[in-house]
mmCIF file of C-alpha atoms in Angstrom:
data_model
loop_
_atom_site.group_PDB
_atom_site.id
_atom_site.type_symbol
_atom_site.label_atom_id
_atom_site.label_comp_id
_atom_site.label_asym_id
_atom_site.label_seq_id
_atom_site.Cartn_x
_atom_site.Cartn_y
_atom_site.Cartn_z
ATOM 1 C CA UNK A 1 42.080 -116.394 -179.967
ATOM 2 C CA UNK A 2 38.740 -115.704 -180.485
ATOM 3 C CA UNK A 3 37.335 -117.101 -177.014
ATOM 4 C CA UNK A 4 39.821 -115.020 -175.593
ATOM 5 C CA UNK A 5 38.831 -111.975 -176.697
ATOM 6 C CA UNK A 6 35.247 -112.455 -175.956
ATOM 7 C CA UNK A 7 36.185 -113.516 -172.272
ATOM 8 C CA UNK A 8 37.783 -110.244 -171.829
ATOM 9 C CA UNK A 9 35.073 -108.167 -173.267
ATOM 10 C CA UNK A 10 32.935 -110.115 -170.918
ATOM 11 C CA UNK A 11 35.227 -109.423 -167.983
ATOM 12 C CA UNK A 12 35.188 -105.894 -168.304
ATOM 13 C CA UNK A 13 31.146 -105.484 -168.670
ATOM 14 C CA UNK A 14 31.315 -107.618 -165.761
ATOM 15 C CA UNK A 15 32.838 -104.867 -164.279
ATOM 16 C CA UNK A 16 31.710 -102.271 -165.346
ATOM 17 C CA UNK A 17 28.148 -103.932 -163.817
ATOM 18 C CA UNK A 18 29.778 -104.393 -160.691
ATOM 19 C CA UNK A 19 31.148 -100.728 -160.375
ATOM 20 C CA UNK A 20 27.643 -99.762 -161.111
ATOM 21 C CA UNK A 21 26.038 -102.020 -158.665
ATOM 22 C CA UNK A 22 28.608 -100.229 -155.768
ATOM 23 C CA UNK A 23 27.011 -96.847 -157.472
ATOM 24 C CA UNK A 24 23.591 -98.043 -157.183
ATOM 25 C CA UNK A 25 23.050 -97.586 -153.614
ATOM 26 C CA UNK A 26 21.271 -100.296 -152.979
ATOM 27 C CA UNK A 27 19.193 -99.822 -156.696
ATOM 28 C CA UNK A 28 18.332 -96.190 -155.529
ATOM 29 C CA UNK A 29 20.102 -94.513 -158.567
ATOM 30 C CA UNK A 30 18.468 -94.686 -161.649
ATOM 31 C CA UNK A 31 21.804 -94.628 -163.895
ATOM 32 C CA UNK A 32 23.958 -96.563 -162.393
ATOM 33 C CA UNK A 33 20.906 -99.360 -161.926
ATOM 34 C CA UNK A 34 20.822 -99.535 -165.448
ATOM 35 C CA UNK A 35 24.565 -99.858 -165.631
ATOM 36 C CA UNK A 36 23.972 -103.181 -163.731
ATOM 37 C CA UNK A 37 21.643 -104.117 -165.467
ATOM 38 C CA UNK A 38 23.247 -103.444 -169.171
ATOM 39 C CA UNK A 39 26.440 -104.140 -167.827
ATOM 40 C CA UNK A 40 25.952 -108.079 -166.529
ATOM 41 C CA UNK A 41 23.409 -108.377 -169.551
ATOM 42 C CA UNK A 42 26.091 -107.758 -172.212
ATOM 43 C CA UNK A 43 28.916 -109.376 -169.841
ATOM 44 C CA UNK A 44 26.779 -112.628 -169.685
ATOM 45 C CA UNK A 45 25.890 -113.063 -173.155
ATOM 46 C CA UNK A 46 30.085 -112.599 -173.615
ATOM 47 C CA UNK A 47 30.474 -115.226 -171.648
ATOM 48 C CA UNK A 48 28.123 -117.882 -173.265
ATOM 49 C CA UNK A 49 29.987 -117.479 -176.573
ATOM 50 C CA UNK A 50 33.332 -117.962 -174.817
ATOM 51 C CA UNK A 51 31.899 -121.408 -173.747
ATOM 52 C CA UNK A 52 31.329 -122.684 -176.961
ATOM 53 C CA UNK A 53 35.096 -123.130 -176.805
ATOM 54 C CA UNK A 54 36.739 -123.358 -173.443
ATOM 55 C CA UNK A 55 35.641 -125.905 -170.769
ATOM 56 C CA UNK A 56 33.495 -124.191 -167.557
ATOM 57 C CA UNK A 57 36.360 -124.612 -164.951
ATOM 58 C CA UNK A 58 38.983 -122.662 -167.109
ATOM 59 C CA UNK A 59 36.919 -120.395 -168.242
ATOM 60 C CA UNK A 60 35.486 -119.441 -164.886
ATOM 61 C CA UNK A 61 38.588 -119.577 -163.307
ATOM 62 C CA UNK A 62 39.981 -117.150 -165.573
ATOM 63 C CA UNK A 63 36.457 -115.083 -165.531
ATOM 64 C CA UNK A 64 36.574 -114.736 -161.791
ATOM 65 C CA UNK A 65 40.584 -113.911 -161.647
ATOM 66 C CA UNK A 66 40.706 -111.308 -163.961
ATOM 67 C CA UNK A 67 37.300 -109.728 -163.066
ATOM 68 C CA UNK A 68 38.144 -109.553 -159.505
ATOM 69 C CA UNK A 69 41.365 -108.015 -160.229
ATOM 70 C CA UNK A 70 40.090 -105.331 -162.484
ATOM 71 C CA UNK A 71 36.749 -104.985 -159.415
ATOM 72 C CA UNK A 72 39.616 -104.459 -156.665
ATOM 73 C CA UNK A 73 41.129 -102.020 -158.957
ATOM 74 C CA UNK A 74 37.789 -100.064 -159.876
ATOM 75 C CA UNK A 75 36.942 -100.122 -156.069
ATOM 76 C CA UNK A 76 40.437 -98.009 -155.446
ATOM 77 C CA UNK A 77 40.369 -95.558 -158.096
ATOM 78 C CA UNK A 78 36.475 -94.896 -158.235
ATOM 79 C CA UNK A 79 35.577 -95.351 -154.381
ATOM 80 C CA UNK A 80 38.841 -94.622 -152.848
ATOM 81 C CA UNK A 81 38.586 -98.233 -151.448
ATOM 82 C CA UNK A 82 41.802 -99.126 -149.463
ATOM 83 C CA UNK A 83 44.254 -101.891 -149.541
ATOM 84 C CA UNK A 84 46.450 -103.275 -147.412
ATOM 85 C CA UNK A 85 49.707 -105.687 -147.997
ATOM 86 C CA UNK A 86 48.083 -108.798 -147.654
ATOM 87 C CA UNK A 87 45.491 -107.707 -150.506
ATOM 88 C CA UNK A 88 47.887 -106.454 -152.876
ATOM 89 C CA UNK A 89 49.779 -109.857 -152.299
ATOM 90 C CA UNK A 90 46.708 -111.930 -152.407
ATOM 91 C CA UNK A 91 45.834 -109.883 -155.739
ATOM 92 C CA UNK A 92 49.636 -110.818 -157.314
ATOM 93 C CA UNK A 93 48.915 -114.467 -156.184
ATOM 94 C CA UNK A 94 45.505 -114.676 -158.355
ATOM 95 C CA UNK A 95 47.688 -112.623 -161.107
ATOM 96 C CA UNK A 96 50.217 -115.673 -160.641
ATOM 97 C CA UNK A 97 47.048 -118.196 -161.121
ATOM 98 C CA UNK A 98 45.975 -116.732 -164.132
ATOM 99 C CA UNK A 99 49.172 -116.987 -165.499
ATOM 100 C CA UNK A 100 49.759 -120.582 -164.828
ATOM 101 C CA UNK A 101 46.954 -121.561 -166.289
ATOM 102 C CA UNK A 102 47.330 -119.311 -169.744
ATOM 103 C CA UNK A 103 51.170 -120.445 -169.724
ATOM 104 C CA UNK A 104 51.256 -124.340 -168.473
ATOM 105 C CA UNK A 105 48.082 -125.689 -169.091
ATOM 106 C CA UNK A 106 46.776 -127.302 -171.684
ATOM 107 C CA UNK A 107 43.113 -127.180 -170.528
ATOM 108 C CA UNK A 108 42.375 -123.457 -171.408
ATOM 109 C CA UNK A 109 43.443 -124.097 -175.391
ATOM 110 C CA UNK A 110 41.021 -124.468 -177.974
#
């Protein structure tokens, strides 16, 4: 449960550094450049313990499903990003992946 937990930790610095790197302007800002910075720092380290666990694929699969979930939702409440029907279904389908692999396969278990 563990790995788990320190794959979503990771996920959300991940985000957090990605909301920051929208903030940055282009590394302009001085805050929210340091939010990258701290923010993919601290989500990377995350992610190295989770691998002394889960395999790569799994791991990044569930790393880049989650974390683009949670960016798509940071983009529409921060930046007032839009989306469309075929987004929001495209988001459920990843949703759908992520939960196929946490509920039917054997590959993402310790």
């Amino acid at each position: 449960m563990k790995p788990y937990l320190y794959l979503l930790i990771a996920v959300l610095f991940e985000t957090f550094g990605s909301t920051c790197l929208q903030a940055s302007n282009q590394f302009t800002r001085l805050w929210p450049t340091l939010g990258v910075i701290f923010g993919f720092g601290v989500a990377f380290w995350f992610f190295t313990l989770v691998l002394k666990s889960l395999p790569l694929g799994i791991t990044y699969a569930l790393w880049s499903g989650i974390g683009i979930v949670l960016i798509t939702a940071s983009g529409w409440l921060i930046f007032q990003q839009k989306l469309d029907a075929p987004a929001l279904f495209g988001i459920g389908l990843i949703i759908a992946g992520i939960a196929v692999i946490n509920l039917f396969s054997s590959a993402g278990h310790p």
